[in-house]
């Protein structure tokens, strides 16, 4: 953590009039100050023909996520997340040549994953991992 | 333990009587303030707390430290946006940067983290000792002499005995010396409306706040939120919000109104109502507060208009939810919120112009009724009752 972490990232205020700004701001604040992630960046995804939506990327502090680049897609609790939305996220990421994070438990080893940052009105942010494909079953001796 | 009872004494941030001087039964002069207030009692004027609306997350934000403390300690209202419940981000960040001592004024999250580390350490030590015991047994079976490091009273390796403070040590590579107050208390719309109706909260925000009743403002903001917008776009394609009359898109089962009806219902009975997203339900009910005990009930809201229910659960969804709630030792309660019929609702909504805002809000709310059903899994051959 450094002095820069106490301010939101530069790009954020340019999206203030944007419809999903509330969710984006809540997730950005939680990742930067609560989870203490570094190098946060916003990528705008062109989701098929619909309007654009932001995607956050950053590097977590030490812990289970091992200081690798991770992606978080902010979402409001009252939204319905359809398969169309999820595939749009992954397809837009591939189209815009974003560096994909591979899931080591994926069936073919080439599946990528993102986290959904679900924002509730009481300020809880719940994170869910979404992998675009099948995962191998967990071994019993894994934590 | 009694300290907790002292701090969280007040059930609501509402003072019923002004503080009176101590009474001495033998001195009649000390009786006078009590007699006066008994004969001429008047509820004291409440000093309201200020908050501002955050349209993006459908919530109200409180930033003043004293106000936050007051709202939290009298009724557990709101949640710190960077903490699990009470706003504690400032203290935790200062400690992680080494600006606060290791054991000074520990907060809830830190106590939990330390307890977990201690348990992990204990399990690691136990696993090591069991492994030693197994190897000792093998040695005895092979007829070898047991080496010193495997003996029962041998010392544990260094990693298992070094103090826990080293794994929680502060790290401040950039030498930060000052941490600003960046956390606020976030109130949901039902909480903000409830506090406002008690006179304890003043909501500042977007235009037309003074003229429009708060119930209307919150219902409108909820209906216009990006999560719900697609429903309205499907029904009124091509129109913009400024063209539509609010009564067209504020439905009887508007999420805010349904949540408010349930919130009021449970709060009136003395429950402390908090959000239940982490357990995939709408509300969690605490008997006295999160500080005293875990939540007993998990509430799922099911709005109905007449006989019609917008959202119903399939058997496997209900079963899955019940198992999840049972696993965390809570009881699942299905809360059916009966909303007024669309025509009646439209009529009630129009009356806004002729009525006092709070009287009108009371009228709207009085048309919502609640029915609760508790679910518990029962196995015939296990439970004898």
Coordinates of C-alpha atoms in Angstrom, one line a residue:
Chain A
X1 CA 0.0 0.0 0.0
X2 CA 1.3 3.5 -0.8
X3 CA -0.1 7.0 -0.9
X4 CA -1.5 6.5 -4.4
X5 CA -3.7 3.6 -3.1
X6 CA -5.7 6.2 -1.2
X7 CA -7.1 7.8 -4.4
X8 CA -9.3 6.1 -7.0
X9 CA -7.6 5.3 -10.3
X10 CA -7.5 8.2 -12.8
X11 CA -9.8 6.7 -15.4
X12 CA -12.7 6.1 -12.9
X13 CA -14.2 9.6 -12.8
X14 CA -14.4 9.7 -16.6
X15 CA -17.1 7.0 -16.4
X16 CA -19.2 8.8 -13.7
X17 CA -22.3 9.3 -16.0
X18 CA -22.2 5.7 -17.1
X19 CA -25.2 3.5 -16.0
X20 CA -23.2 0.8 -14.1
X21 CA -20.9 3.3 -12.5
X22 CA -22.2 2.4 -9.0
X23 CA -21.1 -1.2 -9.3
X24 CA -17.8 -0.3 -10.8
X25 CA -16.9 2.3 -8.1
X26 CA -17.9 -0.1 -5.3
X27 CA -15.8 -3.0 -6.7
X28 CA -12.8 -0.7 -7.5
X29 CA -12.9 0.8 -3.9
X30 CA -13.1 -2.7 -2.3
X31 CA -10.2 -4.1 -4.4
X32 CA -8.0 -1.1 -3.9
X33 CA -8.6 -0.4 -0.2
X34 CA -10.3 -3.5 1.2
X35 CA -8.4 -6.3 -0.6
X36 CA -5.3 -4.1 -1.3
X37 CA -4.8 -5.1 -4.9
X38 CA -2.1 -3.3 -7.0
X39 CA -2.0 -2.0 -10.5
X40 CA -5.8 -1.7 -11.0
X41 CA -6.9 -1.0 -14.6
X42 CA -10.2 -0.6 -16.3
X43 CA -10.9 -2.2 -19.7
X44 CA -14.1 -1.4 -21.6
X45 CA -15.6 -4.5 -23.1
X46 CA -17.7 -4.2 -26.2
X47 CA -20.4 -6.8 -25.3
X48 CA -21.8 -8.0 -28.7
X49 CA -24.1 -5.3 -29.9
X50 CA -25.1 -3.9 -26.5
X51 CA -23.5 -1.0 -24.7
X52 CA -20.0 -1.3 -23.3
X53 CA -19.3 -2.5 -19.8
X54 CA -16.2 -2.1 -17.7
X55 CA -13.8 -4.9 -16.6
X56 CA -11.3 -4.4 -13.8
X57 CA -7.9 -6.1 -13.7
X58 CA -5.4 -6.0 -10.9
X59 CA -2.8 -8.0 -9.0
X60 CA -3.8 -9.3 -5.6
X61 CA -1.7 -9.0 -2.5
X62 CA 0.0 -12.1 -1.2
X63 CA -2.3 -15.0 -0.4
X64 CA -4.0 -17.8 -2.3
X65 CA -4.1 -15.9 -5.6
X66 CA -0.3 -15.8 -5.9
X67 CA 0.3 -12.3 -7.2
X68 CA -0.9 -13.1 -10.7
X69 CA -3.1 -10.8 -12.8
X70 CA -6.8 -11.3 -12.1
X71 CA -10.0 -9.9 -13.7
X72 CA -13.1 -8.8 -11.9
X73 CA -16.4 -7.9 -13.7
X74 CA -18.6 -5.6 -11.6
X75 CA -22.3 -6.5 -11.5
X76 CA -25.3 -5.3 -9.5
X77 CA -27.2 -7.9 -7.4
X78 CA -30.5 -7.2 -9.1
X79 CA -29.2 -7.9 -12.6
X80 CA -29.8 -11.2 -14.3
X81 CA -26.6 -12.7 -15.6
X82 CA -27.4 -14.7 -18.7
X83 CA -25.2 -17.1 -20.6
X84 CA -25.2 -14.4 -23.3
X85 CA -23.6 -11.9 -20.9
X86 CA -21.0 -14.4 -19.7
X87 CA -20.0 -15.5 -23.2
X88 CA -20.0 -11.8 -24.3
X89 CA -17.4 -11.1 -21.6
X90 CA -15.1 -13.9 -22.6
X91 CA -15.5 -13.2 -26.4
X92 CA -14.9 -9.5 -25.9
X93 CA -11.7 -10.3 -23.9
X94 CA -10.4 -12.5 -26.7
X95 CA -11.3 -10.0 -29.4
X96 CA -9.7 -7.1 -27.6
X97 CA -6.5 -9.2 -27.0
X98 CA -6.6 -9.0 -23.3
X99 CA -4.2 -11.4 -21.5
X100 CA -6.4 -14.3 -20.3
X101 CA -5.8 -16.1 -17.0
X102 CA -5.9 -19.8 -17.4
X103 CA -7.6 -22.1 -14.9
X104 CA -5.2 -24.9 -13.9
X105 CA -8.1 -27.1 -13.0
X106 CA -9.7 -26.7 -16.4
X107 CA -10.4 -29.9 -18.4
X108 CA -8.3 -29.0 -21.4
X109 CA -6.0 -26.7 -19.6
X110 CA -6.9 -23.8 -21.9
X111 CA -10.0 -22.5 -20.1
X112 CA -9.8 -19.0 -18.8
X113 CA -11.6 -17.5 -15.8
X114 CA -12.8 -14.2 -14.4
X115 CA -14.4 -13.1 -11.1
X116 CA -17.8 -11.6 -10.9
X117 CA -17.9 -8.8 -8.3
X118 CA -21.6 -8.7 -7.2
X119 CA -22.5 -5.4 -5.5
X120 CA -25.3 -5.3 -3.0
X121 CA -27.0 -2.1 -1.7
X122 CA -25.8 -2.7 1.8
X123 CA -22.2 -2.4 0.5
X124 CA -21.4 -6.1 0.6
X125 CA -19.4 -7.2 -2.5
X126 CA -19.5 -11.0 -3.1
X127 CA -17.0 -12.5 -5.5
X128 CA -17.8 -15.5 -7.7
X129 CA -15.3 -17.3 -10.0
X130 CA -16.6 -18.0 -13.5
X131 CA -14.6 -20.4 -15.8
X132 CA -15.6 -20.7 -19.5
X133 CA -15.7 -24.5 -19.6
X134 CA -15.6 -27.6 -17.6
X135 CA -13.4 -28.0 -14.5
X136 CA -11.7 -31.2 -13.3
X137 CA -13.2 -32.4 -10.1
X138 CA -11.4 -31.4 -6.9
X139 CA -9.2 -34.1 -5.3
X140 CA -10.0 -34.9 -1.7
X141 CA -6.7 -33.9 -0.3
X142 CA -6.8 -30.4 -1.8
X143 CA -7.8 -27.5 0.6
Chain B
X1 CA -19.2 -8.9 28.4
X2 CA -21.1 -6.2 30.4
X3 CA -19.1 -3.6 28.4
X4 CA -20.9 -4.8 25.3
X5 CA -24.3 -4.5 27.1
X6 CA -23.4 -0.9 28.1
X7 CA -22.2 0.2 24.7
X8 CA -25.1 -1.3 22.7
X9 CA -27.8 -0.3 25.3
X10 CA -30.1 1.7 23.1
X11 CA -32.3 -0.4 20.7
X12 CA -32.9 2.6 18.4
X13 CA -31.2 6.0 17.9
X14 CA -34.2 7.7 19.4
X15 CA -34.1 9.4 22.8
X16 CA -37.4 9.0 24.7
X17 CA -36.6 11.4 27.6
X18 CA -34.1 14.0 28.3
X19 CA -31.4 12.9 30.9
X20 CA -32.7 13.5 34.4
X21 CA -30.6 14.2 37.6
X22 CA -30.3 11.3 40.1
X23 CA -33.3 10.8 42.4
X24 CA -32.8 10.4 46.2
X25 CA -36.0 9.0 47.8
X26 CA -35.5 10.9 51.1
X27 CA -35.0 14.3 49.4
X28 CA -38.3 15.6 48.0
X29 CA -36.5 18.3 45.9
X30 CA -35.0 15.6 43.7
X31 CA -38.5 14.4 42.9
X32 CA -39.5 17.6 41.2
X33 CA -37.9 17.0 37.7
X34 CA -39.5 13.6 37.6
X35 CA -43.0 14.9 38.6
X36 CA -42.7 17.7 36.0
X37 CA -41.8 15.3 33.2
X38 CA -44.5 12.9 34.3
X39 CA -47.2 15.6 34.0
X40 CA -45.9 17.5 31.0
X41 CA -44.0 14.9 29.1
X42 CA -43.1 15.6 25.6
X43 CA -40.9 13.6 23.3
X44 CA -37.6 15.5 23.0
X45 CA -36.6 16.8 19.6
X46 CA -34.3 14.4 17.9
X47 CA -31.0 15.7 16.5
X48 CA -30.9 14.1 13.0
X49 CA -27.9 12.6 11.3
X50 CA -27.1 13.7 7.8
X51 CA -26.7 11.4 4.8
X52 CA -26.5 11.6 1.0
X53 CA -28.1 9.3 -1.6
X54 CA -25.8 7.2 -3.8
X55 CA -28.0 6.4 -6.9
X56 CA -25.6 4.0 -8.4
X57 CA -25.8 1.5 -5.5
X58 CA -29.3 2.4 -4.2
X59 CA -28.1 3.4 -0.8
X60 CA -27.5 6.3 1.5
X61 CA -24.0 7.2 2.7
X62 CA -23.1 8.6 6.2
X63 CA -19.6 10.1 6.5
X64 CA -19.5 11.9 9.9
X65 CA -17.7 9.7 12.5
X66 CA -19.9 10.6 15.4
X67 CA -23.1 9.9 13.4
X68 CA -21.7 6.6 12.2
X69 CA -21.0 5.5 15.8
X70 CA -24.5 6.6 16.9
X71 CA -26.3 4.8 14.2
X72 CA -24.3 1.6 14.8
X73 CA -24.4 1.4 18.6
X74 CA -28.1 2.1 18.8
X75 CA -29.7 -0.5 16.6
X76 CA -26.9 -1.7 14.3
X77 CA -27.9 0.4 11.4
X78 CA -25.8 0.3 8.2
X79 CA -22.5 -1.3 7.3
X80 CA -19.0 0.0 6.7
X81 CA -18.3 -0.3 3.0
X82 CA -14.8 -1.8 3.6
X83 CA -15.6 -3.9 6.6
X84 CA -17.6 -6.9 7.5
X85 CA -20.1 -5.0 9.6
X86 CA -19.0 -2.0 11.8
X87 CA -16.6 0.3 9.9
X88 CA -13.1 -0.7 11.0
X89 CA -11.0 -0.2 7.9
X90 CA -9.1 2.7 9.3
X91 CA -7.9 0.8 12.4
X92 CA -7.0 -2.3 10.4
X93 CA -5.1 -0.5 7.7
X94 CA -3.1 1.5 10.3
X95 CA -2.2 -1.7 12.0
X96 CA -1.1 -3.5 8.8
X97 CA 1.2 -0.5 8.1
X98 CA 2.6 -0.6 11.6
X99 CA 1.1 2.7 12.6
X100 CA -0.7 1.0 15.5
X101 CA 0.5 -1.5 18.1
X102 CA 0.0 -5.2 17.6
X103 CA -2.6 -5.7 20.4
X104 CA -4.0 -2.2 20.7
X105 CA -7.8 -1.9 20.4
X106 CA -8.5 -5.1 18.4
X107 CA -11.5 -5.1 16.1
X108 CA -13.8 -8.0 15.2
X109 CA -12.1 -8.9 11.9
X110 CA -8.7 -9.0 13.6
X111 CA -9.9 -11.1 16.5
X112 CA -11.4 -13.6 14.0
X113 CA -8.2 -13.7 11.9
X114 CA -6.0 -14.3 14.9
X115 CA -8.3 -17.1 16.2
X116 CA -8.1 -18.7 12.8
X117 CA -4.3 -18.5 12.8
X118 CA -4.2 -20.1 16.2
X119 CA -6.4 -22.9 15.2
X120 CA -4.3 -23.5 12.1
X121 CA -1.2 -23.5 14.2
X122 CA -2.7 -25.9 16.7
X123 CA -3.8 -28.3 13.8
X124 CA -0.3 -28.2 12.3
X125 CA 1.3 -29.0 15.6
X126 CA -1.1 -31.9 16.2
X127 CA -0.5 -33.3 12.7
X128 CA 3.3 -33.2 13.3
X129 CA 3.0 -35.0 16.6
X130 CA 0.8 -37.7 15.0
X131 CA 3.3 -38.2 12.2
X132 CA 6.1 -38.5 14.8
X133 CA 4.0 -41.1 16.7
X134 CA 3.5 -43.1 13.5
X135 CA 7.2 -43.1 12.7
X136 CA 8.0 -44.1 16.3
X137 CA 5.7 -47.0 15.9
X138 CA 7.4 -48.0 12.7
X139 CA 10.8 -47.9 14.4
X140 CA 9.6 -50.1 17.2
X141 CA 8.2 -52.6 14.8
X142 CA 11.5 -52.7 12.9
X143 CA 13.3 -53.1 16.2
X144 CA 15.3 -49.9 15.6
X145 CA 16.2 -47.4 18.3
X146 CA 13.9 -44.4 18.3
X147 CA 16.0 -41.3 17.3
X148 CA 15.9 -38.3 19.6
X149 CA 13.9 -36.0 17.4
X150 CA 11.0 -38.5 17.2
X151 CA 10.7 -39.0 21.0
X152 CA 7.5 -38.0 22.7
X153 CA 8.9 -35.1 24.5
X154 CA 11.1 -33.8 21.6
X155 CA 11.0 -30.2 20.7
X156 CA 8.7 -29.0 17.9
X157 CA 10.4 -27.5 14.8
X158 CA 10.9 -23.8 14.7
X159 CA 8.2 -23.0 12.2
X160 CA 5.6 -24.4 14.6
X161 CA 6.7 -22.5 17.6
X162 CA 7.6 -19.0 16.5
X163 CA 5.1 -16.4 17.7
X164 CA 2.0 -15.7 15.6
X165 CA 2.8 -12.0 15.5
X166 CA 5.5 -12.7 12.9
X167 CA 2.9 -13.9 10.3
X168 CA 0.7 -10.9 11.0
X169 CA 3.7 -8.4 10.9
X170 CA 3.2 -4.9 9.6
X171 CA 4.6 -4.1 6.1
X172 CA 5.1 -0.5 5.1
X173 CA 7.6 -0.4 2.2
X174 CA 6.5 3.0 0.9
X175 CA 6.7 4.4 4.5
X176 CA 3.1 5.8 4.6
X177 CA 2.6 7.9 7.7
X178 CA -1.0 9.0 7.4
X179 CA -4.1 7.0 6.6
X180 CA -7.1 9.1 5.6
X181 CA -10.7 8.3 6.6
X182 CA -11.9 6.7 3.4
X183 CA -14.7 4.4 4.7
X184 CA -18.3 5.4 5.1
X185 CA -21.4 3.8 6.6
X186 CA -23.8 2.6 4.0
X187 CA -27.5 2.4 4.7
X188 CA -30.0 0.6 2.4
X189 CA -33.1 2.4 1.3
X190 CA -35.4 0.6 3.8
X191 CA -33.0 1.5 6.7
X192 CA -32.8 5.1 5.6
X193 CA -36.5 5.4 5.3
X194 CA -37.1 3.8 8.7
X195 CA -34.6 6.2 10.4
X196 CA -36.1 9.1 8.5
X197 CA -39.6 8.2 9.7
X198 CA -38.2 8.3 13.3
X199 CA -36.8 11.8 12.7
X200 CA -33.3 10.6 13.2
X201 CA -32.0 10.9 9.6
X202 CA -32.1 13.7 7.0
X203 CA -31.5 12.5 3.4
X204 CA -29.8 15.0 1.2
X205 CA -29.3 14.4 -2.5
X206 CA -30.8 14.9 -5.9
X207 CA -33.3 17.6 -6.7
X208 CA -37.0 17.6 -5.7
X209 CA -36.2 16.0 -2.3
X210 CA -38.1 18.6 -0.3
X211 CA -41.3 18.4 -2.3
X212 CA -41.5 14.6 -3.0
X213 CA -42.1 12.2 -0.2
X214 CA -39.1 10.0 0.6
X215 CA -41.1 6.8 -0.2
X216 CA -41.7 8.0 -3.7
X217 CA -38.1 9.0 -4.3
X218 CA -36.7 5.7 -3.1
X219 CA -39.3 3.7 -5.1
X220 CA -38.5 5.7 -8.2
X221 CA -34.8 5.3 -7.9
X222 CA -35.1 1.6 -7.4
X223 CA -37.4 1.2 -10.4
X224 CA -35.0 3.2 -12.6
X225 CA -31.9 1.2 -11.5
X226 CA -29.9 -0.4 -14.3
X227 CA -30.7 -3.9 -12.9
X228 CA -34.4 -3.4 -13.4
X229 CA -34.5 -1.1 -16.4
X230 CA -34.7 -3.9 -19.0
X231 CA -38.2 -4.8 -17.8
X232 CA -39.4 -1.3 -18.4
X233 CA -37.7 -1.0 -21.7
X234 CA -39.4 -4.1 -22.8
X235 CA -42.8 -2.7 -21.9
X236 CA -42.3 0.8 -23.1
X237 CA -39.8 0.5 -26.0
X238 CA -38.4 3.7 -27.2
X239 CA -39.5 6.0 -24.5
X240 CA -37.2 7.9 -22.1
X241 CA -37.9 8.2 -18.4
X242 CA -38.7 11.9 -18.5
X243 CA -41.7 11.1 -20.7
X244 CA -43.1 8.4 -18.5
X245 CA -45.3 9.1 -15.5
X246 CA -43.7 7.4 -12.5
X247 CA -47.0 5.5 -11.8
X248 CA -46.3 3.6 -15.0
X249 CA -43.1 2.0 -13.9
X250 CA -43.5 2.0 -10.1
X251 CA -45.3 -1.3 -9.6
X252 CA -47.0 -2.6 -6.4
X253 CA -44.2 -5.2 -6.2
X254 CA -41.5 -2.6 -6.5
X255 CA -38.4 -4.1 -4.8
X256 CA -38.0 -1.1 -2.5
X257 CA -41.6 -1.2 -1.3
X258 CA -41.6 -5.0 -0.7
X259 CA -38.3 -4.8 1.2
X260 CA -39.6 -1.8 3.2
X261 CA -42.8 -3.6 4.2
X262 CA -40.8 -6.6 5.5
X263 CA -38.2 -4.4 7.1
X264 CA -40.8 -2.4 9.1
X265 CA -42.6 -5.6 10.0
X266 CA -39.5 -7.3 11.6
X267 CA -38.1 -4.1 13.1
X268 CA -41.4 -3.4 14.9
X269 CA -41.1 -6.8 16.5
X270 CA -37.7 -5.9 17.9
X271 CA -35.5 -7.9 15.5
X272 CA -32.3 -6.4 14.1
X273 CA -32.6 -6.7 10.3
X274 CA -29.4 -7.0 8.2
X275 CA -28.7 -8.0 4.6
X276 CA -28.5 -11.7 3.8
X277 CA -26.7 -11.9 0.5
X278 CA -23.9 -14.0 1.9
X279 CA -26.4 -16.8 2.6
X280 CA -28.4 -16.2 -0.6
X281 CA -31.4 -14.8 1.3
X282 CA -32.8 -11.3 1.5
X283 CA -32.6 -10.6 5.3
X284 CA -31.0 -12.0 8.4
X285 CA -32.7 -11.4 11.7
X286 CA -30.7 -11.0 14.9
X287 CA -32.3 -11.2 18.3
X288 CA -30.4 -8.3 19.8
X289 CA -27.6 -7.6 17.3
X290 CA -24.7 -9.1 15.4
X291 CA -22.4 -8.3 18.5
X292 CA -24.5 -10.6 20.8
X293 CA -25.2 -13.7 18.8
X294 CA -25.4 -15.2 15.3
X295 CA -28.5 -14.6 13.2
X296 CA -31.3 -16.9 14.0
X297 CA -33.6 -16.5 11.0
X298 CA -32.9 -16.2 7.3
X299 CA -35.7 -14.4 5.4
X300 CA -36.5 -14.9 1.8
X301 CA -39.0 -12.3 0.4
X302 CA -41.7 -13.5 -2.1
X303 CA -43.8 -10.6 -3.3
X304 CA -47.4 -11.5 -4.5
X305 CA -50.0 -9.3 -6.2
X306 CA -53.3 -10.9 -5.4
X307 CA -52.8 -14.6 -6.4
X308 CA -49.9 -13.8 -8.8
X309 CA -46.3 -14.4 -7.7
X310 CA -43.6 -12.9 -9.9
X311 CA -41.0 -15.2 -8.6
X312 CA -41.5 -18.7 -7.3
X313 CA -39.0 -21.4 -6.3
X314 CA -38.6 -24.7 -8.0
X315 CA -38.4 -27.7 -5.7
X316 CA -34.6 -28.1 -6.1
X317 CA -34.0 -24.4 -5.5
X318 CA -35.9 -24.5 -2.3
X319 CA -34.3 -27.7 -1.2
X320 CA -30.8 -26.4 -1.9
X321 CA -31.5 -23.1 0.0
X322 CA -33.0 -25.0 2.9
X323 CA -29.9 -27.2 3.1
X324 CA -27.5 -24.2 2.9
X325 CA -29.4 -22.4 5.7
X326 CA -29.6 -25.6 7.8
X327 CA -25.9 -26.1 7.5
X328 CA -25.2 -22.7 9.1
X329 CA -27.6 -23.5 11.9
X330 CA -30.2 -20.9 10.9
X331 CA -33.9 -21.3 10.2
X332 CA -35.3 -20.5 6.7
X333 CA -38.4 -18.3 6.7
X334 CA -40.4 -17.7 3.5
X335 CA -41.9 -14.2 3.8
X336 CA -44.9 -13.7 1.5
X337 CA -45.5 -9.9 1.0
X338 CA -49.0 -9.3 -0.1
X339 CA -49.0 -6.2 -2.4
X340 CA -52.1 -4.2 -3.3
X341 CA -53.7 -4.8 -6.7
X342 CA -52.5 -2.6 -9.6
X343 CA -55.6 -0.5 -9.8
X344 CA -55.8 0.1 -6.1
X345 CA -52.1 0.9 -6.0
X346 CA -52.4 3.5 -8.8
X347 CA -55.3 5.1 -7.0
X348 CA -53.3 5.3 -3.7
X349 CA -50.3 6.7 -5.6
X350 CA -52.3 9.5 -7.0
X351 CA -53.4 10.6 -3.5
X352 CA -49.9 11.8 -2.9
X353 CA -50.8 15.4 -4.0
X354 CA -53.5 15.8 -1.4
X355 CA -51.9 14.3 1.6
X356 CA -49.1 15.0 4.1
X357 CA -46.0 13.0 2.9
X358 CA -45.7 10.9 6.0
X359 CA -49.5 10.2 6.2
X360 CA -49.4 9.2 2.6
X361 CA -46.4 6.9 3.2
X362 CA -48.2 5.3 6.1
X363 CA -51.3 4.8 3.8
X364 CA -49.2 3.0 1.1
X365 CA -47.4 0.8 3.7
X366 CA -50.7 -0.1 5.4
X367 CA -51.8 -1.8 2.2
X368 CA -48.9 -4.3 2.4
X369 CA -49.3 -7.4 4.6
X370 CA -46.9 -10.1 5.6
X371 CA -47.3 -13.8 6.0
X372 CA -44.4 -16.0 7.2
X373 CA -43.8 -19.7 6.7
X374 CA -40.9 -21.4 8.5
X375 CA -39.2 -24.4 6.8
X376 CA -37.3 -27.2 8.5
X377 CA -36.2 -30.5 7.1
X378 CA -37.7 -33.4 8.9
X379 CA -36.6 -37.0 8.6
X380 CA -39.3 -39.4 9.9
X381 CA -37.0 -42.1 11.3
X382 CA -34.6 -39.6 12.9
X383 CA -36.8 -37.1 14.7
X384 CA -39.0 -38.6 17.2
X385 CA -41.0 -35.4 17.8

